[in-house]
Amino acid sequence: MNEAHKAIGVFDSGVGGLTVVRALTERLPYENIVYFGDTARVPYGVKSRNTIEQFSTQIVQFLLEQNVKLLVIACNTIAAVAGNKVRALAGVMPVIDVIGAGADAAVRATKNGQIGVIATTTTTNSNAYARAVAERKSSCRVVSQACPLLVPIIEEGWLDHQVTRLTLREYLPPLLAEHIDTLILGCTHYPLIKPLLAEETRGIALVDSSTTTAAAVADVLAEKDLLNPQTTAPDYRFFVSDIPLRFQTIGERFLNRPLEQLEMIGLG
Ligand code: DGL
């Protein structure tokens, strides 16, 4: 098969990465996509590095078997602790991850060099965003805040809810006190509460790594001459390791379209 016709492989610990798929379908409407969400073992955000590396290896092996042309790590937690492992497994295949794309966009957006990050506990503890920003612009300072309650709240669908607003009012003040002018949404679930975040962080630039990741994928595909030349309806396939209660509803909320071609597959 011609390399450019192959699908983009996207993966996450669960449903969150579907926000990246949504951004990809908008930015690159003719690309075929294979998604894997590890719904049986989510959340990753509280697990150890070893476990996340082991799970990520299984997912990457699965996606490589699907004959993809590029891998997207659509999970901040995986990118933070297993990014190098994924790149080693991928070999010469391009790998784009949400942290690199988010750090690029934040460095471009900030004027005062003070960048905030909200993320899961594992991502925050890994310091991956601080490292990624420092590699790009050493004069920038990164302050991070773990927001462990946001993932379950968002999966509950409380996108514009008083509980979510109050939770943000607990998490955000330490970042606001540091006079950040840019805030990275360091978890793929958070784009769903962007309107609420914008209200609670007025005047601060929000970096949504789903759209910045889609833009980075578009750039790499163009650069490597891998853009799908076909302009017919693309093929989207969704694999998950479990189909839990309400998965269809939650998934469609993340994807913003019907979740068809869904298949359950066990790994490991
Ligand atoms: N999707 C994950 C991320 O972006 C959050 C969910 C999890 O903890 O597995 O970090």
CSV table of C-alpha atoms and ligand atoms in Angstrom, one decimal:
chain,number,residue,atom,x,y,z
A,1,MET,CA,0.0,0.0,0.0
A,2,ASN,CA,1.2,3.5,-0.8
A,3,GLU,CA,2.6,5.0,2.4
A,4,ALA,CA,0.5,8.2,2.1
A,5,HIS,CA,-2.8,6.2,1.9
A,6,LYS,CA,-2.1,4.6,5.3
A,7,ALA,CA,-4.0,5.7,8.4
A,8,ILE,CA,-2.8,7.8,11.3
A,9,GLY,CA,-2.6,5.9,14.5
A,10,VAL,CA,-3.8,7.8,17.6
A,11,PHE,CA,-3.9,6.4,21.1
A,12,ASP,CA,-4.8,7.4,24.6
A,13,SER,CA,-5.6,5.8,28.0
A,14,GLY,CA,-9.3,6.0,27.2
A,15,VAL,CA,-11.7,8.5,25.7
A,16,GLY,CA,-9.7,11.7,26.1
A,17,GLY,CA,-7.7,11.2,22.9
A,18,LEU,CA,-10.9,11.5,21.0
A,19,THR,CA,-10.6,15.3,21.4
A,20,VAL,CA,-7.4,15.0,19.3
A,21,VAL,CA,-9.2,12.8,16.8
A,22,ARG,CA,-11.9,15.5,16.5
A,23,ALA,CA,-9.3,18.1,15.9
A,24,LEU,CA,-7.6,15.9,13.3
A,25,THR,CA,-10.8,15.2,11.4
A,26,GLU,CA,-11.3,19.0,11.2
A,27,ARG,CA,-7.8,19.9,10.2
A,28,LEU,CA,-7.1,16.9,7.9
A,29,PRO,CA,-10.5,15.8,6.6
A,30,TYR,CA,-9.2,13.2,4.2
A,31,GLU,CA,-6.9,11.2,6.5
A,32,ASN,CA,-7.8,7.7,7.6
A,33,ILE,CA,-7.5,7.2,11.4
A,34,VAL,CA,-7.1,4.2,13.7
A,35,TYR,CA,-7.7,5.0,17.3
A,36,PHE,CA,-6.9,2.9,20.4
A,37,GLY,CA,-8.3,3.8,23.8
A,38,ASP,CA,-7.3,1.6,26.7
A,39,THR,CA,-10.7,1.9,28.4
A,40,ALA,CA,-10.2,-1.3,30.4
A,41,ARG,CA,-7.2,0.1,32.2
A,42,VAL,CA,-7.9,3.9,32.4
A,43,PRO,CA,-7.0,6.1,34.3
A,44,TYR,CA,-3.2,6.2,33.6
A,45,GLY,CA,-2.8,9.5,35.4
A,46,VAL,CA,-2.3,7.9,38.7
A,47,LYS,CA,-0.2,4.8,37.6
A,48,SER,CA,3.5,4.2,37.8
A,49,ARG,CA,6.0,4.8,35.0
A,50,ASN,CA,6.7,1.1,34.6
A,51,THR,CA,3.1,0.2,34.2
A,52,ILE,CA,2.4,3.0,31.7
A,53,GLU,CA,5.5,2.0,29.7
A,54,GLN,CA,4.3,-1.6,29.5
A,55,PHE,CA,0.7,-0.7,28.5
A,56,SER,CA,2.0,1.8,25.9
A,57,THR,CA,4.3,-0.8,24.4
A,58,GLN,CA,1.3,-3.1,23.9
A,59,ILE,CA,-0.8,-0.3,22.3
A,60,VAL,CA,2.0,0.7,19.9
A,61,GLN,CA,2.6,-2.9,18.8
A,62,PHE,CA,-1.1,-3.1,18.1
A,63,LEU,CA,-1.1,0.1,16.0
A,64,LEU,CA,2.0,-0.9,14.1
A,65,GLU,CA,0.2,-4.1,13.1
A,66,GLN,CA,-2.6,-1.9,11.7
A,67,ASN,CA,0.0,-0.5,9.3
A,68,VAL,CA,-0.2,3.1,10.2
A,69,LYS,CA,2.1,5.9,8.8
A,70,LEU,CA,2.4,8.1,11.8
A,71,LEU,CA,1.7,7.8,15.5
A,72,VAL,CA,0.0,10.4,17.7
A,73,ILE,CA,0.4,10.1,21.5
A,74,ALA,CA,-3.0,11.7,22.3
A,75,CYS,CA,-2.5,11.3,26.1
A,76,ASN,CA,-0.4,13.7,28.1
A,77,THR,CA,0.3,11.1,30.8
A,78,ILE,CA,1.7,8.6,28.2
A,79,ALA,CA,3.7,11.4,26.5
A,80,ALA,CA,5.1,12.5,29.8
A,81,VAL,CA,6.5,9.2,31.0
A,82,ALA,CA,6.6,6.8,28.0
A,83,GLY,CA,7.3,9.2,25.1
A,84,ASN,CA,10.9,7.9,24.6
A,85,LYS,CA,9.8,4.3,24.8
A,86,VAL,CA,7.1,4.9,22.1
A,87,ARG,CA,9.6,6.7,19.8
A,88,ALA,CA,12.1,3.8,20.2
A,89,LEU,CA,9.4,1.3,19.2
A,90,ALA,CA,8.3,3.5,16.2
A,91,GLY,CA,11.7,3.5,14.7
A,92,VAL,CA,11.7,5.8,11.7
A,93,MET,CA,8.0,6.4,11.8
A,94,PRO,CA,7.1,10.0,12.9
A,95,VAL,CA,5.6,10.3,16.3
A,96,ILE,CA,3.8,13.5,17.4
A,97,ASP,CA,2.8,14.0,21.0
A,98,VAL,CA,0.5,16.4,22.8
A,99,ILE,CA,3.2,17.7,25.1
A,100,GLY,CA,5.6,18.8,22.3
A,101,ALA,CA,2.8,20.4,20.4
A,102,GLY,CA,1.5,22.1,23.5
A,103,ALA,CA,4.9,23.4,24.5
A,104,ASP,CA,5.5,24.8,21.0
A,105,ALA,CA,2.2,26.7,21.1
A,106,ALA,CA,2.7,28.0,24.6
A,107,VAL,CA,6.2,29.4,23.9
A,108,ARG,CA,4.7,31.1,20.8
A,109,ALA,CA,1.7,32.5,22.9
A,110,THR,CA,3.4,33.8,26.0
A,111,LYS,CA,4.5,37.4,26.3
A,112,ASN,CA,5.7,37.5,29.9
A,113,GLY,CA,7.3,34.0,29.9
A,114,GLN,CA,5.1,32.7,32.7
A,115,ILE,CA,3.3,29.6,31.6
A,116,GLY,CA,0.8,27.6,33.6
A,117,VAL,CA,0.0,23.9,33.1
A,118,ILE,CA,-3.0,21.9,34.5
A,119,ALA,CA,-2.7,18.2,34.1
A,120,THR,CA,-3.1,14.8,35.9
A,121,THR,CA,-0.9,14.0,38.9
A,122,THR,CA,1.5,11.8,36.9
A,123,THR,CA,2.0,14.4,34.2
A,124,THR,CA,2.6,17.1,36.8
A,125,ASN,CA,5.0,15.0,38.8
A,126,SER,CA,7.0,14.1,35.6
A,127,ASN,CA,7.9,17.8,34.9
A,128,ALA,CA,7.6,16.9,31.3
A,129,TYR,CA,6.0,20.3,30.3
A,130,ALA,CA,8.7,22.2,32.1
A,131,ARG,CA,11.4,20.2,30.3
A,132,ALA,CA,9.7,20.6,26.9
A,133,VAL,CA,9.3,24.4,27.4
A,134,ALA,CA,12.9,24.8,28.6
A,135,GLU,CA,14.2,23.0,25.5
A,136,ARG,CA,12.3,25.5,23.4
A,137,LYS,CA,12.9,28.7,25.3
A,138,SER,CA,14.9,28.6,28.5
A,139,SER,CA,13.8,32.1,29.7
A,140,CYS,CA,10.2,30.8,30.1
A,141,ARG,CA,9.0,29.6,33.6
A,142,VAL,CA,6.5,26.8,34.0
A,143,VAL,CA,4.2,26.4,37.0
A,144,SER,CA,2.0,23.3,37.2
A,145,GLN,CA,-1.0,22.3,39.0
A,146,ALA,CA,-2.4,18.7,39.3
A,147,CYS,CA,-6.1,18.6,38.9
A,148,PRO,CA,-7.1,15.0,39.6
A,149,LEU,CA,-10.8,15.7,40.0
A,150,LEU,CA,-11.3,17.1,36.5
A,151,VAL,CA,-11.2,13.8,34.6
A,152,PRO,CA,-14.1,12.1,36.4
A,153,ILE,CA,-16.1,15.4,36.4
A,154,ILE,CA,-15.7,15.8,32.7
A,155,GLU,CA,-16.5,12.1,32.1
A,156,GLU,CA,-19.7,12.7,34.1
A,157,GLY,CA,-20.5,15.4,31.5
A,158,TRP,CA,-20.5,18.3,33.9
A,159,LEU,CA,-19.0,20.6,31.4
A,160,ASP,CA,-20.9,23.7,32.5
A,161,HIS,CA,-21.7,22.9,36.1
A,162,GLN,CA,-21.3,24.7,39.3
A,163,VAL,CA,-19.2,21.8,40.8
A,164,THR,CA,-16.8,22.1,37.9
A,165,ARG,CA,-16.5,25.9,38.4
A,166,LEU,CA,-15.9,25.5,42.1
A,167,THR,CA,-13.3,22.8,41.4
A,168,LEU,CA,-11.5,25.2,39.1
A,169,ARG,CA,-11.6,27.9,41.7
A,170,GLU,CA,-9.7,25.5,44.0
A,171,TYR,CA,-7.1,24.5,41.5
A,172,LEU,CA,-6.5,27.8,39.6
A,173,PRO,CA,-5.5,30.4,42.2
A,174,PRO,CA,-1.9,29.2,42.8
A,175,LEU,CA,-1.3,29.5,39.0
A,176,LEU,CA,-3.0,32.9,38.8
A,177,ALA,CA,-0.9,34.1,41.7
A,178,GLU,CA,2.2,33.5,39.6
A,179,HIS,CA,0.9,35.9,36.9
A,180,ILE,CA,0.8,33.4,34.1
A,181,ASP,CA,-0.4,34.8,30.8
A,182,THR,CA,-0.7,31.4,29.1
A,183,LEU,CA,-2.3,28.2,30.3
A,184,ILE,CA,-1.7,24.8,28.8
A,185,LEU,CA,-4.6,22.3,29.0
A,186,GLY,CA,-2.2,19.4,29.8
A,187,CYS,CA,-4.8,16.7,29.7
A,188,THR,CA,-6.8,15.6,26.6
A,189,HIS,CA,-10.1,15.7,28.6
A,190,TYR,CA,-9.8,19.5,29.3
A,191,PRO,CA,-10.7,20.9,25.9
A,192,LEU,CA,-14.3,19.9,26.8
A,193,ILE,CA,-14.3,22.5,29.6
A,194,LYS,CA,-12.5,25.2,27.6
A,195,PRO,CA,-15.4,27.7,27.7
A,196,LEU,CA,-15.6,27.4,31.5
A,197,LEU,CA,-11.8,27.6,31.8
A,198,ALA,CA,-11.8,30.8,29.6
A,199,GLU,CA,-14.3,32.4,32.0
A,200,GLU,CA,-12.2,31.5,35.1
A,201,THR,CA,-8.9,32.7,33.5
A,202,ARG,CA,-9.9,35.9,31.7
A,203,GLY,CA,-7.1,37.5,29.8
A,204,ILE,CA,-5.0,34.3,29.8
A,205,ALA,CA,-4.2,32.5,26.5
A,206,LEU,CA,-5.4,28.9,26.6
A,207,VAL,CA,-3.3,26.3,24.7
A,208,ASP,CA,-5.5,23.5,23.6
A,209,SER,CA,-3.1,20.7,22.7
A,210,SER,CA,-5.8,18.9,20.6
A,211,THR,CA,-5.8,21.6,18.0
A,212,THR,CA,-2.0,22.3,18.3
A,213,THR,CA,-1.4,18.5,17.9
A,214,ALA,CA,-3.5,18.3,14.8
A,215,ALA,CA,-1.6,21.3,13.3
A,216,ALA,CA,1.7,19.5,14.1
A,217,VAL,CA,0.5,16.3,12.4
A,218,ALA,CA,-0.5,18.3,9.3
A,219,ASP,CA,3.0,20.0,9.2
A,220,VAL,CA,4.8,16.7,9.5
A,221,LEU,CA,2.7,14.9,6.9
A,222,ALA,CA,3.2,17.7,4.5
A,223,GLU,CA,6.9,17.9,5.1
A,224,LYS,CA,7.3,14.1,4.6
A,225,ASP,CA,5.0,14.0,1.6
A,226,LEU,CA,2.6,11.7,3.5
A,227,LEU,CA,-0.7,13.6,3.1
A,228,ASN,CA,-3.4,11.3,1.8
A,229,PRO,CA,-4.0,12.4,-1.8
A,230,GLN,CA,-7.5,10.8,-1.9
A,231,THR,CA,-10.4,13.1,-1.4
A,232,THR,CA,-13.0,10.4,-0.7
A,233,ALA,CA,-14.7,9.9,2.7
A,234,PRO,CA,-12.0,8.7,5.1
A,235,ASP,CA,-12.1,5.5,7.1
A,236,TYR,CA,-12.2,5.9,10.9
A,237,ARG,CA,-11.8,2.8,13.1
A,238,PHE,CA,-12.0,2.9,16.9
A,239,PHE,CA,-10.6,0.2,19.1
A,240,VAL,CA,-11.0,0.0,22.8
A,241,SER,CA,-10.0,-2.5,25.4
A,242,ASP,CA,-13.5,-2.3,27.1
A,243,ILE,CA,-16.9,-0.9,26.3
A,244,PRO,CA,-17.9,0.3,29.7
A,245,LEU,CA,-21.4,1.7,30.6
A,246,ARG,CA,-22.2,4.9,28.8
A,247,PHE,CA,-19.1,4.7,26.7
A,248,GLN,CA,-21.0,5.5,23.5
A,249,THR,CA,-22.5,8.7,25.0
A,250,ILE,CA,-19.2,9.9,26.5
A,251,GLY,CA,-17.2,9.0,23.5
A,252,GLU,CA,-19.5,10.9,21.1
A,253,ARG,CA,-19.4,13.9,23.4
A,254,PHE,CA,-15.6,13.9,23.0
A,255,LEU,CA,-15.6,13.2,19.3
A,256,ASN,CA,-18.6,15.5,18.5
A,257,ARG,CA,-19.9,12.9,16.0
A,258,PRO,CA,-21.4,9.4,16.0
A,259,LEU,CA,-18.9,6.8,17.2
A,260,GLU,CA,-19.2,4.1,14.5
A,261,GLN,CA,-16.8,1.2,13.6
A,262,LEU,CA,-16.2,0.6,17.3
A,263,GLU,CA,-14.5,-2.7,18.2
A,264,MET,CA,-13.3,-4.2,21.5
A,265,ILE,CA,-9.9,-5.8,21.6
A,266,GLY,CA,-8.0,-7.1,24.6
A,267,LEU,CA,-4.3,-6.3,24.9
A,268,GLY,CA,-1.7,-8.0,27.1
B,1,DGL,N1,-6.0,11.3,28.7
B,1,DGL,C1,-5.1,11.4,29.9
B,1,DGL,C2,-4.2,12.6,29.7
B,1,DGL,O1,-4.2,13.3,28.7
B,1,DGL,C3,-5.9,11.6,31.2
B,1,DGL,C4,-6.7,10.4,31.6
B,1,DGL,C5,-5.9,9.4,32.4
B,1,DGL,O2,-5.6,9.7,33.6
B,1,DGL,O3,-5.6,8.3,31.9
B,1,DGL,O4,-3.3,12.8,30.6
